[in-house]
Short mmCIF file of C-alpha atoms in Angstrom, two decimals:
data_model
loop_
_atom_site.label_atom_id
_atom_site.label_comp_id
_atom_site.label_asym_id
_atom_site.label_seq_id
_atom_site.Cartn_x
_atom_site.Cartn_y
_atom_site.Cartn_z
CA GLU A 21 22.32 -72.12 -3.13
CA VAL A 22 22.30 -68.70 -1.42
CA GLN A 23 21.47 -69.21 2.30
CA LEU A 24 21.42 -67.26 5.53
CA VAL A 25 21.55 -69.55 8.51
CA GLN A 26 20.79 -68.09 11.93
CA SER A 27 21.72 -69.15 15.39
CA GLY A 28 19.22 -70.94 17.60
CA ALA A 29 16.51 -69.76 19.95
CA GLU A 30 17.50 -67.92 23.08
CA VAL A 31 15.87 -67.54 26.49
CA LYS A 32 17.32 -64.71 28.60
CA LYS A 33 16.52 -62.70 31.68
CA PRO A 34 15.96 -58.92 31.68
CA GLY A 35 19.29 -57.10 31.98
CA GLU A 36 21.36 -59.86 30.33
CA SER A 37 23.41 -59.39 27.12
CA LEU A 38 22.94 -61.34 23.92
CA LYS A 39 24.53 -61.70 20.55
CA ILE A 40 22.76 -63.62 17.74
CA SER A 41 24.34 -64.52 14.44
CA CYS A 42 23.59 -65.00 10.75
CA LYS A 43 25.94 -66.89 8.48
CA GLY A 44 25.79 -66.35 4.72
CA SER A 45 26.79 -68.95 2.13
CA GLY A 46 26.59 -69.50 -1.65
CA TYR A 47 27.50 -65.94 -2.59
CA SER A 48 30.14 -63.26 -2.01
CA PHE A 49 29.32 -62.20 1.59
CA THR A 50 31.29 -58.89 1.36
CA SER A 51 29.30 -57.71 -1.71
CA TYR A 52 25.84 -57.39 -0.29
CA TRP A 53 24.31 -55.54 2.62
CA ILE A 54 22.82 -57.69 5.34
CA GLY A 55 19.92 -56.32 7.36
CA TRP A 56 17.99 -57.30 10.49
CA VAL A 57 14.13 -57.39 10.83
CA ARG A 58 12.10 -57.71 13.98
CA GLN A 59 8.75 -59.39 14.28
CA MET A 60 7.14 -59.17 17.70
CA PRO A 61 4.63 -61.84 18.64
CA GLY A 62 1.52 -61.52 16.40
CA LYS A 63 2.81 -58.28 14.79
CA GLY A 64 4.29 -57.10 11.56
CA LEU A 65 7.78 -56.65 10.22
CA GLU A 66 10.07 -53.80 11.41
CA TRP A 67 13.46 -52.94 9.77
CA MET A 68 16.11 -52.50 12.46
CA GLY A 69 19.34 -51.80 10.63
CA ILE A 70 21.80 -52.91 7.95
CA ILE A 71 25.52 -53.50 7.52
CA TYR A 72 27.88 -53.74 4.57
CA PRO A 73 30.24 -56.52 5.52
CA GLY A 74 32.82 -55.30 3.00
CA ASP A 75 33.73 -52.22 5.11
CA SER A 76 31.33 -52.57 8.13
CA ASP A 77 29.33 -49.45 7.14
CA THR A 78 26.22 -49.61 9.31
CA ARG A 79 22.84 -47.81 9.28
CA TYR A 80 20.12 -48.03 11.87
CA SER A 81 16.47 -47.32 11.98
CA PRO A 82 15.83 -44.34 14.32
CA SER A 83 13.62 -46.68 16.39
CA PHE A 84 16.52 -49.00 17.06
CA GLN A 85 19.47 -46.65 17.20
CA GLY A 86 21.20 -47.03 20.46
CA GLN A 87 19.13 -50.09 21.41
CA VAL A 88 21.08 -52.70 19.42
CA THR A 89 24.44 -53.07 17.71
CA ILE A 90 24.96 -54.63 14.35
CA SER A 91 28.35 -56.03 13.32
CA ALA A 92 29.93 -58.48 10.91
CA ASP A 93 32.98 -60.64 10.65
CA LYS A 94 33.75 -61.07 6.97
CA SER A 95 36.36 -63.72 7.66
CA ILE A 96 33.66 -66.17 8.59
CA SER A 97 30.77 -64.67 6.49
CA THR A 98 28.72 -63.88 9.62
CA ALA A 99 26.67 -60.92 10.67
CA TYR A 100 25.59 -60.27 14.29
CA LEU A 101 22.87 -58.45 16.26
CA GLN A 102 23.55 -57.75 19.88
CA TRP A 103 22.01 -56.26 22.97
CA SER A 104 23.85 -55.09 26.10
CA SER A 105 20.84 -55.11 28.39
CA LEU A 106 17.73 -57.04 27.30
CA LYS A 107 14.22 -55.98 28.14
CA ALA A 108 11.00 -58.02 28.15
CA SER A 109 9.89 -55.94 25.18
CA ASP A 110 12.82 -57.39 23.13
CA THR A 111 10.96 -60.64 22.97
CA ALA A 112 10.49 -61.31 19.32
CA MET A 113 11.52 -63.23 16.25
CA TYR A 114 14.61 -61.67 14.50
CA TYR A 115 15.36 -62.31 10.87
CA CYS A 116 18.48 -61.54 8.90
CA VAL A 117 18.12 -60.61 5.27
CA ARG A 118 20.32 -59.95 2.26
CA ARG A 119 19.60 -56.76 0.44
CA PHE A 120 19.35 -56.58 -3.27
CA ARG A 121 19.69 -53.44 -5.32
CA ASP A 122 18.69 -52.97 -8.95
CA LEU A 123 20.71 -51.19 -11.53
CA LYS A 124 18.48 -48.07 -11.38
CA GLY A 125 18.96 -47.82 -7.60
CA SER A 126 15.28 -47.39 -6.96
CA GLY A 127 14.66 -51.00 -6.23
CA LEU A 128 15.95 -52.25 -2.92
CA TRP A 129 14.61 -55.46 -1.57
CA PHE A 130 15.43 -58.43 0.72
CA ASP A 131 16.21 -61.96 -0.47
CA PRO A 132 16.74 -64.44 0.91
CA TRP A 133 15.66 -64.38 4.56
CA GLY A 134 17.23 -66.37 7.33
CA GLN A 135 15.02 -68.90 9.14
CA GLY A 136 14.70 -66.55 12.19
CA THR A 137 15.97 -66.52 15.74
CA LEU A 138 13.40 -66.42 18.51
CA VAL A 139 14.54 -64.36 21.49
CA THR A 140 12.48 -64.65 24.70
CA VAL A 141 13.25 -62.35 27.59
CA SER A 142 11.53 -63.25 30.80
CA SER A 143 12.32 -63.15 34.51
CA GLN B 25 6.75 -47.50 12.75
CA SER B 26 5.03 -48.73 9.54
CA VAL B 27 4.73 -45.96 7.03
CA LEU B 28 3.09 -48.06 4.39
CA THR B 29 -0.58 -48.85 5.01
CA GLN B 30 -2.34 -52.10 4.06
CA PRO B 31 -5.81 -53.44 4.89
CA PRO B 32 -5.62 -55.74 7.90
CA SER B 33 -7.41 -58.58 6.16
CA VAL B 34 -8.91 -59.71 2.78
CA SER B 35 -10.69 -62.91 2.01
CA GLY B 36 -11.96 -64.82 -0.97
CA ALA B 37 -13.27 -68.22 -2.10
CA PRO B 38 -10.97 -70.62 -3.95
CA GLY B 39 -10.63 -69.52 -7.58
CA GLN B 40 -11.51 -65.92 -6.92
CA ARG B 41 -9.31 -62.81 -7.36
CA VAL B 42 -8.28 -60.74 -4.36
CA THR B 43 -6.22 -57.49 -4.26
CA ILE B 44 -4.12 -55.95 -1.47
CA SER B 45 -3.32 -52.26 -1.46
CA CYS B 46 -0.21 -50.63 -0.09
CA THR B 47 -0.38 -46.90 0.42
CA GLY B 48 2.70 -44.79 1.01
CA SER B 49 3.71 -41.18 0.57
CA SER B 50 5.86 -38.73 -1.36
CA SER B 51 8.97 -39.85 0.53
CA ASN B 52 8.78 -43.50 -0.39
CA ILE B 53 6.57 -44.90 -3.08
CA GLY B 54 5.72 -41.46 -4.50
CA ALA B 55 9.45 -40.61 -4.67
CA GLY B 56 9.89 -43.27 -7.32
CA TYR B 57 11.14 -46.10 -5.06
CA ASP B 58 9.98 -49.55 -6.15
CA VAL B 59 7.58 -51.68 -4.05
CA HIS B 60 8.27 -55.32 -3.21
CA TRP B 61 6.02 -57.95 -1.72
CA TYR B 62 6.67 -60.81 0.75
CA GLN B 63 4.55 -63.78 1.69
CA GLN B 64 4.70 -65.20 5.18
CA LEU B 65 3.11 -68.59 5.54
CA PRO B 66 2.11 -69.53 9.11
CA GLY B 67 5.10 -70.32 11.26
CA THR B 68 7.69 -69.50 8.60
CA ALA B 69 10.03 -66.79 7.59
CA PRO B 70 8.79 -64.32 4.99
CA LYS B 71 9.62 -65.02 1.35
CA LEU B 72 10.12 -62.65 -1.58
CA LEU B 73 7.00 -62.77 -3.74
CA ILE B 74 7.28 -59.72 -6.07
CA TYR B 75 10.26 -57.38 -6.60
CA GLY B 76 10.58 -54.15 -8.57
CA ASN B 77 6.79 -53.52 -8.46
CA SER B 78 5.78 -56.36 -10.78
CA ASN B 79 8.56 -58.93 -11.21
CA ARG B 80 8.15 -62.47 -9.94
CA PRO B 81 11.23 -64.44 -8.73
CA SER B 82 11.73 -67.84 -10.23
CA GLY B 83 9.29 -70.35 -8.76
CA VAL B 84 6.55 -67.86 -7.85
CA PRO B 85 3.31 -68.79 -9.72
CA ASP B 86 1.99 -66.34 -12.22
CA ARG B 87 -1.24 -65.96 -10.32
CA PHE B 88 0.61 -63.39 -8.24
CA SER B 89 0.98 -60.00 -9.85
CA GLY B 90 2.03 -56.55 -8.70
CA SER B 91 1.52 -52.94 -9.87
CA LYS B 92 2.38 -49.45 -8.73
CA SER B 93 0.83 -46.04 -9.43
CA GLY B 94 1.61 -42.76 -7.76
CA THR B 95 2.00 -43.25 -3.97
CA SER B 96 0.35 -46.65 -3.93
CA ALA B 97 0.94 -50.24 -5.06
CA SER B 98 -1.22 -53.40 -5.26
CA LEU B 99 -0.75 -57.14 -5.14
CA ALA B 100 -3.28 -59.30 -6.90
CA ILE B 101 -3.83 -63.02 -6.49
CA THR B 102 -5.98 -64.54 -9.18
CA GLY B 103 -7.32 -68.08 -8.97
CA LEU B 104 -7.00 -68.07 -5.18
CA GLN B 105 -5.78 -71.32 -3.70
CA ALA B 106 -5.82 -72.76 -0.15
CA GLU B 107 -2.08 -72.57 0.05
CA ASP B 108 -2.21 -68.81 -0.49
CA GLU B 109 -3.61 -68.25 2.99
CA ALA B 110 -0.79 -66.24 4.60
CA ASP B 111 0.31 -62.79 5.69
CA TYR B 112 1.50 -60.44 2.95
CA TYR B 113 3.67 -57.42 3.42
CA CYS B 114 4.76 -54.60 1.08
CA GLN B 115 8.13 -52.97 1.36
CA SER B 116 9.88 -49.88 -0.07
CA TYR B 117 12.61 -47.44 0.65
CA ASP B 118 11.99 -44.14 2.37
CA SER B 119 14.11 -41.01 1.98
CA SER B 120 12.88 -39.25 5.05
CA LEU B 121 14.31 -39.34 8.58
CA SER B 122 11.82 -41.95 9.68
CA GLY B 123 13.87 -44.74 8.41
CA LEU B 124 15.52 -46.18 5.34
CA TYR B 125 13.60 -49.44 4.61
CA VAL B 126 9.90 -49.52 5.42
CA PHE B 127 7.36 -52.35 5.54
CA GLY B 128 3.64 -52.25 5.23
CA THR B 129 1.36 -53.00 8.12
CA GLY B 130 0.60 -56.45 6.72
CA THR B 131 -2.51 -58.15 5.30
CA LYS B 132 -3.90 -61.54 6.31
CA VAL B 133 -5.37 -63.38 3.35
CA THR B 134 -8.03 -65.92 4.25
CA VAL B 135 -9.26 -68.50 1.78
CA LEU B 136 -12.92 -69.15 2.58
#
């Protein structure tokens, strides 16, 4: 079974750093892009960025460029999302996703999704 | 940040048919990129519902169907059931500088 299992909920103070993880299993981890999606409380889904674990090629949404860092360790089939200095506005649920691409190249979707990591930033 | 527009909410009685629209532009849906749909049940992670405009993953009931035309797409739920009450999001790819992968604004489906 293809699975993405994320690290547990975090409670942090503003200014602190954080790194959350997403471990893939049941498939070739280095052959699929892994993305991160933010969902703020009561809000919709926002794509943050994506990484190809095979060579660590990384792309960011302009909205998140410079705000977070995405990385991966292919030796342990794990992708990461990190912050160097958290803000209260980073409070949200974060999902990792595996990206699928069809043969035409016009179909790019996310499946499966991790269970989510809730990050709460509060003083 | 959402560049795909959906109605905030739709509702219907059990057994009825409801549709959710997803309106994009010439840099995403209109550029030929496929539309995909996700269902998010309360308190859970989103789940793939429709991929490639109209394809259902294994296990998704056939009362869910998708279509695409021009710069828009639609998700239809026929024979609405209580367990369909959830948030639904469309998603596509965008070739402009605003971002690569884009989601819709989301639609809350309420079963009356």
